[in-house]
mmCIF file of C-alpha atoms in Angstrom:
data_model
loop_
_atom_site.group_PDB
_atom_site.id
_atom_site.type_symbol
_atom_site.label_atom_id
_atom_site.label_comp_id
_atom_site.label_asym_id
_atom_site.label_seq_id
_atom_site.Cartn_x
_atom_site.Cartn_y
_atom_site.Cartn_z
ATOM 1 C CA ASP A 10 37.885 -15.289 8.424
ATOM 2 C CA ALA A 11 40.833 -13.712 7.404
ATOM 3 C CA LYS A 12 41.187 -10.889 4.896
ATOM 4 C CA THR A 13 44.022 -11.858 2.489
ATOM 5 C CA THR A 14 44.995 -14.385 -0.244
ATOM 6 C CA GLN A 15 48.030 -15.573 -0.681
ATOM 7 C CA PRO A 16 48.984 -18.815 -3.313
ATOM 8 C CA PRO A 17 49.447 -21.869 -0.741
ATOM 9 C CA SER A 18 53.256 -23.037 -2.033
ATOM 10 C CA MET A 19 56.375 -21.833 -3.462
ATOM 11 C CA ASP A 20 60.129 -22.630 -3.823
ATOM 12 C CA CYS A 21 62.933 -19.587 -4.707
ATOM 13 C CA ALA A 22 66.607 -21.536 -5.391
ATOM 14 C CA GLU A 23 68.666 -20.551 -2.819
ATOM 15 C CA GLY A 24 70.865 -17.050 -3.259
ATOM 16 C CA ARG A 25 68.011 -15.738 -5.414
ATOM 17 C CA ALA A 26 65.435 -13.005 -3.874
ATOM 18 C CA ALA A 27 62.130 -14.567 -2.942
ATOM 19 C CA ASN A 28 58.899 -12.860 -4.083
ATOM 20 C CA LEU A 29 55.484 -13.333 -1.713
ATOM 21 C CA PRO A 30 52.319 -11.782 -3.196
ATOM 22 C CA CYS A 31 49.306 -11.291 -0.788
ATOM 23 C CA ASN A 32 46.080 -9.938 -2.024
ATOM 24 C CA HIS A 33 44.124 -7.492 0.316
ATOM 25 C CA SER A 34 41.288 -5.906 -1.978
ATOM 26 C CA THR A 35 38.833 -5.055 1.142
ATOM 27 C CA ILE A 36 41.564 -3.318 2.746
ATOM 28 C CA SER A 37 40.260 -0.407 4.606
ATOM 29 C CA GLY A 38 41.833 3.024 5.057
ATOM 30 C CA ASN A 39 43.443 2.408 8.420
ATOM 31 C CA GLU A 40 44.435 -1.150 8.106
ATOM 32 C CA TYR A 41 48.381 -2.249 7.752
ATOM 33 C CA VAL A 42 49.480 -4.883 6.193
ATOM 34 C CA TYR A 43 51.838 -7.383 8.925
ATOM 35 C CA TRP A 44 53.633 -10.138 7.517
ATOM 36 C CA TYR A 45 55.206 -12.587 9.753
ATOM 37 C CA ARG A 46 56.453 -16.039 9.481
ATOM 38 C CA GLN A 47 56.313 -19.505 11.761
ATOM 39 C CA ILE A 48 59.383 -22.078 10.960
ATOM 40 C CA HIS A 49 58.757 -25.372 11.211
ATOM 41 C CA SER A 50 57.664 -26.309 15.239
ATOM 42 C CA GLN A 51 58.322 -23.113 16.281
ATOM 43 C CA GLY A 52 56.232 -19.152 16.800
ATOM 44 C CA PRO A 53 56.166 -16.941 14.806
ATOM 45 C CA GLN A 54 57.733 -14.903 13.718
ATOM 46 C CA TYR A 55 57.601 -11.231 13.442
ATOM 47 C CA ILE A 56 59.198 -10.137 9.726
ATOM 48 C CA ILE A 57 57.517 -6.197 8.702
ATOM 49 C CA HIS A 58 54.189 -4.005 8.268
ATOM 50 C CA GLY A 59 52.851 -1.030 6.463
ATOM 51 C CA LEU A 60 50.182 1.249 5.402
ATOM 52 C CA LYS A 61 51.028 2.232 2.240
ATOM 53 C CA ASN A 62 54.500 3.715 1.874
ATOM 54 C CA ASN A 63 56.853 0.537 1.021
ATOM 55 C CA GLU A 64 59.014 -0.088 3.939
ATOM 56 C CA THR A 65 62.548 -1.754 4.399
ATOM 57 C CA ASN A 66 64.466 -3.486 7.619
ATOM 58 C CA GLU A 67 67.224 -5.980 7.777
ATOM 59 C CA MET A 68 65.038 -8.601 7.188
ATOM 60 C CA ALA A 69 62.889 -7.750 3.837
ATOM 61 C CA SER A 70 60.887 -5.438 1.962
ATOM 62 C CA LEU A 71 57.576 -4.159 1.601
ATOM 63 C CA ILE A 72 56.100 -3.622 -2.051
ATOM 64 C CA ILE A 73 52.144 -2.372 -1.466
ATOM 65 C CA THR A 74 51.238 -1.420 -4.647
ATOM 66 C CA GLU A 75 49.266 2.307 -4.909
ATOM 67 C CA ASP A 76 45.596 1.161 -3.972
ATOM 68 C CA ARG A 77 46.930 -0.813 -1.435
ATOM 69 C CA LYS A 78 45.068 -4.063 -2.922
ATOM 70 C CA SER A 79 48.014 -6.406 -2.840
ATOM 71 C CA SER A 80 51.669 -6.778 -1.713
ATOM 72 C CA THR A 81 54.609 -8.424 -1.801
ATOM 73 C CA LEU A 82 56.614 -9.366 0.647
ATOM 74 C CA ILE A 83 60.683 -9.943 -0.921
ATOM 75 C CA LEU A 84 63.847 -11.776 0.415
ATOM 76 C CA PRO A 85 66.428 -10.286 -1.453
ATOM 77 C CA HIS A 86 69.066 -13.613 -0.646
ATOM 78 C CA ALA A 87 67.021 -16.704 -0.173
ATOM 79 C CA THR A 88 68.681 -19.021 2.147
ATOM 80 C CA LEU A 89 68.256 -22.265 3.641
ATOM 81 C CA ARG A 90 66.771 -21.197 6.915
ATOM 82 C CA ASP A 91 63.532 -18.908 5.525
ATOM 83 C CA THR A 92 61.955 -21.858 5.088
ATOM 84 C CA ALA A 93 58.578 -21.446 6.289
ATOM 85 C CA VAL A 94 55.494 -20.839 6.599
ATOM 86 C CA TYR A 95 54.374 -17.082 5.158
ATOM 87 C CA TYR A 96 51.407 -14.900 7.059
ATOM 88 C CA CYS A 97 50.599 -11.973 5.020
ATOM 89 C CA ILE A 98 47.517 -10.314 7.850
ATOM 90 C CA VAL A 99 45.731 -6.749 7.451
ATOM 91 C CA ARG A 100 45.229 -5.197 11.140
ATOM 92 C CA ALA A 101 43.705 -2.008 11.829
ATOM 93 C CA TYR A 102 45.953 -0.186 14.630
ATOM 94 C CA ASN A 103 43.952 0.056 16.855
ATOM 95 C CA GLN A 104 42.759 -3.642 17.121
ATOM 96 C CA GLY A 105 46.343 -4.446 19.488
ATOM 97 C CA GLY A 106 46.884 -8.150 19.377
ATOM 98 C CA LYS A 107 43.924 -9.618 17.428
ATOM 99 C CA LEU A 108 46.355 -11.269 14.177
ATOM 100 C CA ILE A 109 43.824 -12.627 11.689
ATOM 101 C CA PHE A 110 46.064 -16.001 10.373
ATOM 102 C CA GLY A 111 45.191 -17.242 7.083
ATOM 103 C CA GLN A 112 46.809 -20.543 5.186
ATOM 104 C CA GLY A 113 49.979 -18.550 4.737
ATOM 105 C CA THR A 114 52.565 -19.666 1.758
ATOM 106 C CA GLU A 115 54.757 -22.445 2.288
ATOM 107 C CA LEU A 116 58.290 -21.488 0.890
ATOM 108 C CA SER A 117 60.114 -24.149 0.546
ATOM 109 C CA VAL A 118 64.093 -22.504 -0.411
ATOM 110 C CA LYS A 119 66.475 -25.157 -2.448
ATOM 111 C CA PRO A 120 69.843 -25.431 -2.945
ATOM 112 C CA ASP B 13 67.761 -15.403 27.507
ATOM 113 C CA THR B 14 63.840 -16.170 26.346
ATOM 114 C CA ALA B 15 61.726 -13.604 25.225
ATOM 115 C CA VAL B 16 58.357 -15.325 25.818
ATOM 116 C CA SER B 17 58.743 -19.200 27.143
ATOM 117 C CA GLN B 18 56.688 -21.963 28.176
ATOM 118 C CA THR B 19 56.065 -24.533 29.640
ATOM 119 C CA PRO B 20 55.700 -27.196 29.318
ATOM 120 C CA LYS B 21 57.332 -27.426 26.449
ATOM 121 C CA TYR B 22 55.312 -31.441 25.575
ATOM 122 C CA LEU B 23 52.284 -32.617 27.600
ATOM 123 C CA VAL B 24 50.569 -35.827 26.549
ATOM 124 C CA THR B 25 46.903 -36.528 29.228
ATOM 125 C CA GLN B 26 44.298 -39.009 29.374
ATOM 126 C CA MET B 27 40.579 -37.064 28.461
ATOM 127 C CA GLY B 28 38.781 -35.519 31.467
ATOM 128 C CA ASN B 29 42.860 -34.188 33.089
ATOM 129 C CA ASP B 30 42.975 -30.948 34.603
ATOM 130 C CA LYS B 31 46.192 -29.245 33.075
ATOM 131 C CA SER B 32 47.718 -25.584 33.193
ATOM 132 C CA ILE B 33 50.371 -24.289 30.301
ATOM 133 C CA LYS B 34 52.375 -21.462 32.132
ATOM 134 C CA CYS B 35 53.751 -18.480 29.971
ATOM 135 C CA GLU B 36 56.433 -15.751 31.083
ATOM 136 C CA GLN B 37 58.147 -12.480 29.202
ATOM 137 C CA ASN B 38 61.226 -10.804 29.675
ATOM 138 C CA LEU B 39 60.563 -8.199 27.961
ATOM 139 C CA GLY B 40 58.689 -6.178 30.080
ATOM 140 C CA HIS B 41 55.198 -6.032 28.279
ATOM 141 C CA ASP B 42 52.111 -4.912 29.519
ATOM 142 C CA THR B 43 50.141 -7.489 27.371
ATOM 143 C CA MET B 44 50.370 -10.810 26.368
ATOM 144 C CA TYR B 45 47.650 -13.496 24.210
ATOM 145 C CA TRP B 46 47.112 -17.384 24.238
ATOM 146 C CA TYR B 47 46.557 -18.337 20.435
ATOM 147 C CA LYS B 48 45.850 -22.222 19.390
ATOM 148 C CA GLN B 49 46.957 -23.585 16.712
ATOM 149 C CA ASP B 50 45.134 -27.040 15.614
ATOM 150 C CA SER B 51 45.819 -29.398 13.404
ATOM 151 C CA LYS B 52 45.429 -28.070 10.220
ATOM 152 C CA LYS B 53 47.890 -25.081 11.219
ATOM 153 C CA PHE B 54 45.342 -22.244 11.251
ATOM 154 C CA LEU B 55 46.437 -20.143 14.065
ATOM 155 C CA LYS B 56 44.088 -18.355 15.980
ATOM 156 C CA ILE B 57 43.935 -15.884 19.154
ATOM 157 C CA MET B 58 41.514 -17.461 22.425
ATOM 158 C CA PHE B 59 42.761 -14.617 24.929
ATOM 159 C CA SER B 60 44.463 -11.519 25.938
ATOM 160 C CA TYR B 61 45.166 -9.682 28.600
ATOM 161 C CA ASN B 62 46.191 -5.956 29.338
ATOM 162 C CA ASN B 63 47.903 -5.493 33.175
ATOM 163 C CA LYS B 64 45.836 -8.478 33.961
ATOM 164 C CA GLU B 65 42.703 -7.681 33.032
ATOM 165 C CA LEU B 66 40.958 -9.096 29.848
ATOM 166 C CA ILE B 67 40.743 -7.792 27.315
ATOM 167 C CA ILE B 68 39.706 -10.047 24.725
ATOM 168 C CA ASN B 69 37.532 -13.268 24.787
ATOM 169 C CA GLU B 70 37.533 -15.185 21.885
ATOM 170 C CA THR B 71 34.583 -18.207 21.754
ATOM 171 C CA VAL B 72 36.077 -20.291 24.085
ATOM 172 C CA PRO B 73 34.567 -23.047 26.025
ATOM 173 C CA ASN B 74 34.835 -22.335 29.417
ATOM 174 C CA ARG B 75 36.278 -25.472 30.491
ATOM 175 C CA PHE B 76 39.469 -22.973 29.394
ATOM 176 C CA SER B 77 40.405 -20.112 31.949
ATOM 177 C CA PRO B 78 43.452 -17.397 32.067
ATOM 178 C CA LYS B 79 44.746 -16.354 34.667
ATOM 179 C CA SER B 80 46.917 -13.371 34.981
ATOM 180 C CA PRO B 81 48.789 -13.512 38.233
ATOM 181 C CA ASP B 82 51.607 -10.336 36.605
ATOM 182 C CA LYS B 83 51.750 -8.689 33.241
ATOM 183 C CA ALA B 84 54.944 -10.689 32.894
ATOM 184 C CA HIS B 85 53.023 -14.104 33.596
ATOM 185 C CA LEU B 86 50.021 -15.595 32.082
ATOM 186 C CA ASN B 87 48.606 -18.788 32.629
ATOM 187 C CA LEU B 88 46.534 -20.963 30.703
ATOM 188 C CA HIS B 89 44.216 -24.413 32.761
ATOM 189 C CA ILE B 90 42.348 -26.231 31.443
ATOM 190 C CA ASN B 91 39.315 -28.278 32.941
ATOM 191 C CA SER B 92 38.160 -31.628 31.562
ATOM 192 C CA LEU B 93 40.676 -32.689 28.758
ATOM 193 C CA GLU B 94 38.389 -33.268 25.462
ATOM 194 C CA LEU B 95 39.740 -34.912 22.331
ATOM 195 C CA GLY B 96 40.272 -32.060 20.180
ATOM 196 C CA ASP B 97 42.031 -29.413 22.572
ATOM 197 C CA SER B 98 44.481 -31.361 21.217
ATOM 198 C CA ALA B 99 46.577 -28.508 19.516
ATOM 199 C CA VAL B 100 49.257 -25.764 20.108
ATOM 200 C CA TYR B 101 49.832 -23.303 22.501
ATOM 201 C CA PHE B 102 51.200 -20.303 21.852
ATOM 202 C CA CYS B 103 51.933 -17.651 24.183
ATOM 203 C CA ALA B 104 52.700 -13.961 22.772
ATOM 204 C CA SER B 105 53.306 -10.560 24.058
ATOM 205 C CA SER B 106 53.009 -7.497 22.743
ATOM 206 C CA GLN B 107 54.696 -3.723 24.143
ATOM 207 C CA VAL B 108 50.886 -1.925 23.998
ATOM 208 C CA ALA B 109 47.314 -3.264 23.594
ATOM 209 C CA GLY B 110 45.222 -0.826 21.244
ATOM 210 C CA SER B 111 47.180 0.671 19.322
ATOM 211 C CA GLY B 112 51.229 0.170 18.389
ATOM 212 C CA THR B 113 53.278 -1.641 15.412
ATOM 213 C CA GLY B 114 51.793 -4.869 16.262
ATOM 214 C CA GLU B 115 54.261 -6.761 16.684
ATOM 215 C CA LEU B 116 54.208 -10.033 18.929
ATOM 216 C CA PHE B 117 56.659 -12.303 20.416
ATOM 217 C CA PHE B 118 55.442 -15.448 20.193
ATOM 218 C CA GLY B 119 57.277 -18.103 22.642
ATOM 219 C CA GLU B 120 57.951 -21.488 21.121
ATOM 220 C CA GLY B 121 54.609 -23.851 21.754
ATOM 221 C CA SER B 122 53.357 -26.433 24.170
ATOM 222 C CA ARG B 123 52.135 -28.691 22.423
ATOM 223 C CA LEU B 124 49.060 -30.675 24.241
ATOM 224 C CA THR B 125 48.032 -33.864 23.119
ATOM 225 C CA VAL B 126 44.598 -35.677 24.601
ATOM 226 C CA LEU B 127 44.182 -39.385 24.795
#
């Protein structure tokens, strides 16, 4: 079973920031938070990951609370192409590629 | 060039048939995976190979047999297909199996429909 809880769906206006929350209250000290997304009919795409510090890359920012029980993925200027299902996953660093996907959040970016 | 490529993209077949899905990655990764996405859109890992060695084998019927001729290829053979095997099968690869960033690169998927 997935160890994360996400809202099933969210809407965002094009050009605005999309803030996708994730709860992972049972996260262990050696587990990282990963975000992937799946655009319709495509394979999942890695976005970002972090342990406890906030992270930023060319796609998104990841904000992890100090107690690490929740996190937020931020797409700073959402576009229509960001419409996808976003998955928040926790995984220990040495668990290899066994990603346990939950239901994710279906983000709809609207014009 | 596509990093992780799967063939065929679509496969429609009858119950009881045997079929294969092929996967190739040109990223130089050591580890490859098969994931299954069912009609409810849940993605679950099936198998993982590291340098041609099976390292993850989830509870999958033994009608499913992965084969890795080399570390760039991982094929999935399915015997005696059943209706419940209808799904999208995703191949993926990553640089290191037991550690690393956890970044997996997925293919575009192979949609299998069993009639």
